[in-house]
């Protein structure tokens, strides 16, 4: 399968003018909802802004967050002081194909907004994951929601899908991985509003809290070796990931490695979630 409407996501498409217009409109919407209609507080915003603005040449940034509503992105980036209108700095984001790319007009709009369509259930080696890998190879910023879908329950971070871990392993230059946990977007855009579906517009007078963590360190060479030796002792079911092996690892070793990385990200996100709860209590 080819890459859906990839041409519309290129920086030079029509001189970059349609992309700039989309970012101006969506940016204004995100700023209005996050800062004017609701109140947003961000812990450790400086770390995020610094890494978005300046990283060592060629080093990609991979931000990961929980997924509380269909509007998390772009509203997450609407807080005061964030360079939301800078098209070059803006994130690429993995977006659900069945929601954002269901017709040509939506596909064009979301492509201009630097979204990459991901087909749920199509696995971590689908063609659009290769496209995400290309963006990381360019040294760009990519955002993912590793839980894989929206959950509005105020509960622990759910088990993470392996796609994000696979991108970390496969990227030619290991990305800086920055965890973010937020709370409040589920009230701005509830899935069940007045007993029905989502409201036609974002709700206002809500409190949004965004907690930015510190970059997660991965000792990938050591983790690879551990995964290879662990996989020798386990008999794991295979999914036929033929020819997709990074660094000569067989499927069993890949599975061990992706599970270990996902678990490490999950642990950090869960501790950020606990921190955000005590942070909220201290503010109350």
mmCIF file of C-alpha atoms in Angstrom:
data_model
loop_
_atom_site.group_PDB
_atom_site.id
_atom_site.type_symbol
_atom_site.label_atom_id
_atom_site.label_comp_id
_atom_site.label_asym_id
_atom_site.label_seq_id
_atom_site.Cartn_x
_atom_site.Cartn_y
_atom_site.Cartn_z
ATOM 1 C CA UNK A 1 0.000 0.000 0.000
ATOM 2 C CA UNK A 2 1.329 3.462 -0.915
ATOM 3 C CA UNK A 3 1.374 6.565 1.218
ATOM 4 C CA UNK A 4 -1.972 8.329 1.243
ATOM 5 C CA UNK A 5 -1.791 11.851 -0.241
ATOM 6 C CA UNK A 6 1.817 12.214 0.895
ATOM 7 C CA UNK A 7 2.409 14.994 -1.655
ATOM 8 C CA UNK A 8 0.092 17.345 0.304
ATOM 9 C CA UNK A 9 2.270 16.946 3.392
ATOM 10 C CA UNK A 10 5.446 18.125 1.669
ATOM 11 C CA UNK A 11 6.881 21.480 2.735
ATOM 12 C CA UNK A 12 7.146 22.715 -0.866
ATOM 13 C CA UNK A 13 3.531 21.851 -1.826
ATOM 14 C CA UNK A 14 2.188 25.025 -3.532
ATOM 15 C CA UNK A 15 5.042 27.050 -2.082
ATOM 16 C CA UNK A 16 4.087 26.014 1.458
ATOM 17 C CA UNK A 17 1.164 28.494 1.446
ATOM 18 C CA UNK A 18 -1.716 26.030 2.148
ATOM 19 C CA UNK A 19 0.262 24.531 5.047
ATOM 20 C CA UNK A 20 0.904 28.005 6.528
ATOM 21 C CA UNK A 21 -2.791 28.877 6.266
ATOM 22 C CA UNK A 22 -3.814 25.657 8.033
ATOM 23 C CA UNK A 23 -1.308 26.245 10.832
ATOM 24 C CA UNK A 24 -2.475 29.843 11.268
ATOM 25 C CA UNK A 25 -6.139 28.790 11.492
ATOM 26 C CA UNK A 26 -5.610 25.708 13.681
ATOM 27 C CA UNK A 27 -3.075 27.576 15.827
ATOM 28 C CA UNK A 28 -5.516 30.418 16.465
ATOM 29 C CA UNK A 29 -8.213 27.864 17.356
ATOM 30 C CA UNK A 30 -5.886 26.006 19.771
ATOM 31 C CA UNK A 31 -4.716 29.246 21.435
ATOM 32 C CA UNK A 32 -8.304 30.473 21.846
ATOM 33 C CA UNK A 33 -9.557 27.199 23.362
ATOM 34 C CA UNK A 34 -6.512 26.577 25.587
ATOM 35 C CA UNK A 35 -5.853 30.099 26.872
ATOM 36 C CA UNK A 36 -8.945 32.271 26.377
ATOM 37 C CA UNK A 37 -11.906 29.907 26.827
ATOM 38 C CA UNK A 38 -10.209 27.610 29.356
ATOM 39 C CA UNK A 39 -7.288 27.932 31.735
ATOM 40 C CA UNK A 40 -4.167 25.910 30.993
ATOM 41 C CA UNK A 41 -1.231 25.437 33.338
ATOM 42 C CA UNK A 42 1.961 23.742 32.164
ATOM 43 C CA UNK A 43 4.625 22.262 34.419
ATOM 44 C CA UNK A 44 8.157 22.234 32.955
ATOM 45 C CA UNK A 45 7.100 23.946 29.697
ATOM 46 C CA UNK A 46 10.655 25.263 29.236
ATOM 47 C CA UNK A 47 12.022 21.770 28.584
ATOM 48 C CA UNK A 48 9.489 21.160 25.808
ATOM 49 C CA UNK A 49 9.981 24.594 24.214
ATOM 50 C CA UNK A 50 13.769 24.275 24.361
ATOM 51 C CA UNK A 51 13.748 20.861 22.653
ATOM 52 C CA UNK A 52 11.260 22.007 20.009
ATOM 53 C CA UNK A 53 13.325 25.108 19.217
ATOM 54 C CA UNK A 54 16.867 23.728 19.374
ATOM 55 C CA UNK A 55 18.341 20.238 19.364
ATOM 56 C CA UNK A 56 21.724 18.969 18.205
ATOM 57 C CA UNK A 57 21.746 18.909 14.359
ATOM 58 C CA UNK A 58 19.949 15.866 12.943
ATOM 59 C CA UNK A 59 18.613 14.680 16.316
ATOM 60 C CA UNK A 60 14.858 14.034 16.202
ATOM 61 C CA UNK A 61 12.401 14.703 19.031
ATOM 62 C CA UNK A 62 9.723 12.150 19.887
ATOM 63 C CA UNK A 63 7.066 13.348 22.339
ATOM 64 C CA UNK A 64 4.642 10.803 23.814
ATOM 65 C CA UNK A 65 1.479 11.514 25.765
ATOM 66 C CA UNK A 66 -1.708 10.018 27.115
ATOM 67 C CA UNK A 67 -4.814 10.417 24.950
ATOM 68 C CA UNK A 68 -7.799 12.025 26.684
ATOM 69 C CA UNK A 69 -9.782 13.487 23.765
ATOM 70 C CA UNK A 70 -9.920 13.859 19.994
ATOM 71 C CA UNK A 71 -8.643 17.444 20.412
ATOM 72 C CA UNK A 72 -5.531 16.709 22.555
ATOM 73 C CA UNK A 73 -3.570 17.658 19.452
ATOM 74 C CA UNK A 74 -3.663 20.625 18.631
ATOM 75 C CA UNK A 75 -4.926 21.957 22.009
ATOM 76 C CA UNK A 76 -1.848 20.615 23.852
ATOM 77 C CA UNK A 77 0.320 23.106 21.979
ATOM 78 C CA UNK A 78 -1.993 26.110 22.514
ATOM 79 C CA UNK A 79 -0.488 27.226 25.817
ATOM 80 C CA UNK A 80 1.129 30.635 26.294
ATOM 81 C CA UNK A 81 4.694 30.914 25.029
ATOM 82 C CA UNK A 82 4.644 27.882 22.718
ATOM 83 C CA UNK A 83 5.807 28.568 19.099
ATOM 84 C CA UNK A 84 2.549 27.269 17.651
ATOM 85 C CA UNK A 85 2.582 29.212 14.384
ATOM 86 C CA UNK A 86 6.088 28.203 13.292
ATOM 87 C CA UNK A 87 5.398 25.695 10.516
ATOM 88 C CA UNK A 88 9.022 24.495 10.331
ATOM 89 C CA UNK A 89 9.206 23.724 14.065
ATOM 90 C CA UNK A 90 5.740 22.150 14.221
ATOM 91 C CA UNK A 91 5.323 18.502 15.142
ATOM 92 C CA UNK A 92 4.401 15.671 12.844
ATOM 93 C CA UNK A 93 1.769 13.521 14.507
ATOM 94 C CA UNK A 94 0.411 10.018 14.006
ATOM 95 C CA UNK A 95 -3.343 10.278 13.381
ATOM 96 C CA UNK A 96 -6.055 7.618 13.102
ATOM 97 C CA UNK A 97 -6.815 6.990 9.445
ATOM 98 C CA UNK A 98 -10.447 6.019 10.136
ATOM 99 C CA UNK A 99 -11.125 9.402 11.813
ATOM 100 C CA UNK A 100 -8.871 11.980 10.131
ATOM 101 C CA UNK A 101 -8.501 10.508 6.641
ATOM 102 C CA UNK A 102 -11.955 9.192 5.803
ATOM 103 C CA UNK A 103 -12.401 11.347 2.697
ATOM 104 C CA UNK A 104 -10.255 13.360 0.271
ATOM 105 C CA UNK A 105 -11.004 16.769 1.825
ATOM 106 C CA UNK A 106 -10.177 15.674 5.387
ATOM 107 C CA UNK A 107 -7.092 13.830 4.134
ATOM 108 C CA UNK A 108 -5.849 16.981 2.389
ATOM 109 C CA UNK A 109 -6.500 19.145 5.472
ATOM 110 C CA UNK A 110 -4.766 16.779 7.902
ATOM 111 C CA UNK A 111 -1.843 16.250 5.512
ATOM 112 C CA UNK A 112 -1.332 20.025 5.401
ATOM 113 C CA UNK A 113 -1.376 19.882 9.212
ATOM 114 C CA UNK A 114 1.602 17.466 9.209
ATOM 115 C CA UNK A 115 -0.453 14.403 10.184
ATOM 116 C CA UNK A 116 0.554 10.872 9.177
ATOM 117 C CA UNK A 117 -2.337 8.398 8.791
ATOM 118 C CA UNK A 118 -2.035 5.228 10.857
ATOM 119 C CA UNK A 119 -4.320 2.263 10.236
ATOM 120 C CA UNK A 120 -5.271 0.649 13.520
ATOM 121 C CA UNK A 121 -4.565 -3.058 13.526
ATOM 122 C CA UNK A 122 -2.257 -2.905 10.489
ATOM 123 C CA UNK A 123 0.830 -3.502 12.615
ATOM 124 C CA UNK A 124 4.027 -1.642 13.402
ATOM 125 C CA UNK A 125 5.594 -2.233 9.985
ATOM 126 C CA UNK A 126 2.789 -0.645 7.936
ATOM 127 C CA UNK A 127 3.910 1.773 5.209
ATOM 128 C CA UNK A 128 2.859 4.902 7.108
ATOM 129 C CA UNK A 129 5.062 3.870 10.053
ATOM 130 C CA UNK A 130 7.937 3.882 7.547
ATOM 131 C CA UNK A 131 6.877 7.418 6.656
ATOM 132 C CA UNK A 132 7.018 8.392 10.363
ATOM 133 C CA UNK A 133 10.487 6.836 10.456
ATOM 134 C CA UNK A 134 11.485 9.008 7.470
ATOM 135 C CA UNK A 135 10.432 12.124 9.406
ATOM 136 C CA UNK A 136 12.564 11.040 12.385
ATOM 137 C CA UNK A 137 15.436 10.377 9.957
ATOM 138 C CA UNK A 138 15.053 14.024 8.834
ATOM 139 C CA UNK A 139 15.671 15.094 12.455
ATOM 140 C CA UNK A 140 12.067 16.309 12.814
ATOM 141 C CA UNK A 141 9.702 16.348 15.801
ATOM 142 C CA UNK A 142 7.091 13.572 15.940
ATOM 143 C CA UNK A 143 4.289 13.236 18.486
ATOM 144 C CA UNK A 144 2.597 9.904 19.237
ATOM 145 C CA UNK A 145 -0.201 8.690 21.494
ATOM 146 C CA UNK A 146 1.209 5.255 22.371
ATOM 147 C CA UNK A 147 -1.989 4.111 24.124
ATOM 148 C CA UNK A 148 -3.426 4.003 20.599
ATOM 149 C CA UNK A 149 -6.868 5.439 21.311
ATOM 150 C CA UNK A 150 -8.784 7.955 23.402
ATOM 151 C CA UNK A 151 -9.693 6.999 26.959
ATOM 152 C CA UNK A 152 -11.507 9.481 29.192
ATOM 153 C CA UNK A 153 -11.446 7.419 32.369
ATOM 154 C CA UNK A 154 -9.403 8.894 35.175
ATOM 155 C CA UNK A 155 -7.352 5.729 35.567
ATOM 156 C CA UNK A 156 -3.805 4.457 35.076
ATOM 157 C CA UNK A 157 -2.060 4.808 31.714
ATOM 158 C CA UNK A 158 -3.134 1.832 29.613
ATOM 159 C CA UNK A 159 -0.793 -0.725 28.063
ATOM 160 C CA UNK A 160 1.217 0.969 25.328
ATOM 161 C CA UNK A 161 1.203 -0.207 21.728
ATOM 162 C CA UNK A 162 4.616 -1.124 20.371
ATOM 163 C CA UNK A 163 4.671 1.294 17.427
ATOM 164 C CA UNK A 164 6.424 4.072 19.344
ATOM 165 C CA UNK A 165 9.062 1.672 20.705
ATOM 166 C CA UNK A 166 9.687 0.330 17.192
ATOM 167 C CA UNK A 167 10.316 3.867 15.896
ATOM 168 C CA UNK A 168 12.830 4.525 18.694
ATOM 169 C CA UNK A 169 14.721 1.334 17.802
ATOM 170 C CA UNK A 170 14.581 1.756 14.014
ATOM 171 C CA UNK A 171 15.478 5.463 13.834
ATOM 172 C CA UNK A 172 19.000 5.979 12.388
ATOM 173 C CA UNK A 173 19.652 8.591 15.120
ATOM 174 C CA UNK A 174 17.972 7.714 18.428
ATOM 175 C CA UNK A 175 15.376 10.412 19.139
ATOM 176 C CA UNK A 176 15.129 12.446 22.325
ATOM 177 C CA UNK A 177 12.025 10.912 23.944
ATOM 178 C CA UNK A 178 10.001 13.381 26.006
ATOM 179 C CA UNK A 179 6.966 12.186 28.016
ATOM 180 C CA UNK A 180 3.918 14.422 28.580
ATOM 181 C CA UNK A 181 0.842 13.706 30.696
ATOM 182 C CA UNK A 182 -2.200 15.959 30.596
ATOM 183 C CA UNK A 183 -5.569 16.212 32.280
ATOM 184 C CA UNK A 184 -8.647 18.298 31.427
ATOM 185 C CA UNK A 185 -9.062 17.836 27.673
ATOM 186 C CA UNK A 186 -11.607 15.100 28.431
ATOM 187 C CA UNK A 187 -13.797 17.867 29.930
ATOM 188 C CA UNK A 188 -13.209 20.254 27.020
ATOM 189 C CA UNK A 189 -14.229 17.612 24.455
ATOM 190 C CA UNK A 190 -16.121 14.812 26.248
ATOM 191 C CA UNK A 191 -16.958 11.683 24.260
ATOM 192 C CA UNK A 192 -20.417 11.542 25.864
ATOM 193 C CA UNK A 193 -21.943 15.008 26.088
ATOM 194 C CA UNK A 194 -25.444 15.304 27.588
ATOM 195 C CA UNK A 195 -25.826 11.567 27.081
ATOM 196 C CA UNK A 196 -25.052 11.745 23.358
ATOM 197 C CA UNK A 197 -21.801 11.949 21.381
ATOM 198 C CA UNK A 198 -19.197 14.711 21.378
ATOM 199 C CA UNK A 199 -20.333 18.359 21.641
ATOM 200 C CA UNK A 200 -20.294 20.384 18.379
ATOM 201 C CA UNK A 201 -17.768 22.824 19.898
ATOM 202 C CA UNK A 202 -15.130 22.575 22.653
ATOM 203 C CA UNK A 203 -16.542 23.391 26.100
ATOM 204 C CA UNK A 204 -15.162 26.269 28.150
ATOM 205 C CA UNK A 205 -14.306 27.278 31.736
ATOM 206 C CA UNK A 206 -12.373 24.047 32.317
ATOM 207 C CA UNK A 207 -8.956 23.577 33.894
ATOM 208 C CA UNK A 208 -6.297 21.949 31.728
ATOM 209 C CA UNK A 209 -3.065 20.705 33.274
ATOM 210 C CA UNK A 210 -0.069 19.612 31.245
ATOM 211 C CA UNK A 211 2.932 17.972 32.919
ATOM 212 C CA UNK A 212 6.082 17.769 30.810
ATOM 213 C CA UNK A 213 8.631 15.241 32.056
ATOM 214 C CA UNK A 214 12.353 14.969 31.413
ATOM 215 C CA UNK A 215 13.829 13.080 28.431
ATOM 216 C CA UNK A 216 13.850 9.294 28.932
ATOM 217 C CA UNK A 217 17.256 7.673 28.577
ATOM 218 C CA UNK A 218 17.486 4.355 26.716
ATOM 219 C CA UNK A 219 20.673 2.283 26.681
ATOM 220 C CA UNK A 220 19.729 0.694 23.353
ATOM 221 C CA UNK A 221 22.889 -1.414 22.724
ATOM 222 C CA UNK A 222 22.542 -3.012 26.167
ATOM 223 C CA UNK A 223 18.762 -3.410 25.786
ATOM 224 C CA UNK A 224 19.280 -5.120 22.421
ATOM 225 C CA UNK A 225 21.691 -7.636 23.921
ATOM 226 C CA UNK A 226 19.307 -8.361 26.801
ATOM 227 C CA UNK A 227 16.399 -8.798 24.375
ATOM 228 C CA UNK A 228 18.396 -11.234 22.229
ATOM 229 C CA UNK A 229 19.356 -13.396 25.219
ATOM 230 C CA UNK A 230 15.834 -13.202 26.696
ATOM 231 C CA UNK A 231 14.236 -14.235 23.416
ATOM 232 C CA UNK A 232 16.392 -17.375 23.261
ATOM 233 C CA UNK A 233 14.777 -18.567 26.484
ATOM 234 C CA UNK A 234 11.204 -17.766 25.477
ATOM 235 C CA UNK A 235 8.987 -19.364 22.887
ATOM 236 C CA UNK A 236 6.918 -16.453 21.596
ATOM 237 C CA UNK A 237 4.153 -16.561 18.993
ATOM 238 C CA UNK A 238 5.321 -14.930 15.760
ATOM 239 C CA UNK A 239 3.484 -12.490 13.523
ATOM 240 C CA UNK A 240 5.679 -13.055 10.481
ATOM 241 C CA UNK A 241 7.724 -9.845 10.597
ATOM 242 C CA UNK A 242 9.913 -11.132 7.780
ATOM 243 C CA UNK A 243 12.640 -8.908 6.409
ATOM 244 C CA UNK A 244 11.797 -6.147 8.874
ATOM 245 C CA UNK A 245 14.507 -6.903 11.393
ATOM 246 C CA UNK A 246 16.521 -3.910 12.656
ATOM 247 C CA UNK A 247 20.129 -4.680 13.621
ATOM 248 C CA UNK A 248 19.814 -8.322 12.643
ATOM 249 C CA UNK A 249 17.393 -9.148 15.468
ATOM 250 C CA UNK A 250 14.892 -11.932 14.948
ATOM 251 C CA UNK A 251 11.222 -11.416 15.678
ATOM 252 C CA UNK A 252 11.418 -12.825 19.195
ATOM 253 C CA UNK A 253 14.211 -10.408 20.143
ATOM 254 C CA UNK A 254 12.332 -7.487 18.577
ATOM 255 C CA UNK A 255 9.238 -8.355 20.614
ATOM 256 C CA UNK A 256 11.270 -8.488 23.848
ATOM 257 C CA UNK A 257 12.947 -5.178 23.041
ATOM 258 C CA UNK A 258 9.731 -3.345 22.075
ATOM 259 C CA UNK A 259 7.992 -4.672 25.198
ATOM 260 C CA UNK A 260 10.878 -3.515 27.431
ATOM 261 C CA UNK A 261 11.000 -0.012 25.910
ATOM 262 C CA UNK A 262 7.205 0.326 26.070
ATOM 263 C CA UNK A 263 7.274 -0.741 29.718
ATOM 264 C CA UNK A 264 9.939 1.874 30.496
ATOM 265 C CA UNK A 265 7.897 4.644 28.817
ATOM 266 C CA UNK A 266 4.751 3.415 30.581
ATOM 267 C CA UNK A 267 6.445 3.534 34.007
ATOM 268 C CA UNK A 268 7.628 7.119 33.424
ATOM 269 C CA UNK A 269 4.196 8.232 32.170
ATOM 270 C CA UNK A 270 2.482 6.600 35.137
ATOM 271 C CA UNK A 271 4.815 8.379 37.591
ATOM 272 C CA UNK A 272 4.083 11.673 35.783
ATOM 273 C CA UNK A 273 0.372 10.925 36.161
ATOM 274 C CA UNK A 274 0.828 10.401 39.921
ATOM 275 C CA UNK A 275 2.851 13.617 40.101
ATOM 276 C CA UNK A 276 0.096 15.495 38.247
ATOM 277 C CA UNK A 277 -2.474 14.312 40.792
ATOM 278 C CA UNK A 278 -0.423 15.638 43.740
ATOM 279 C CA UNK A 279 0.330 18.772 41.685
ATOM 280 C CA UNK A 280 -3.415 19.341 41.208
ATOM 281 C CA UNK A 281 -4.109 18.753 44.915
ATOM 282 C CA UNK A 282 -1.441 21.275 45.928
ATOM 283 C CA UNK A 283 -3.024 23.848 43.607
ATOM 284 C CA UNK A 284 -6.487 23.143 45.014
#
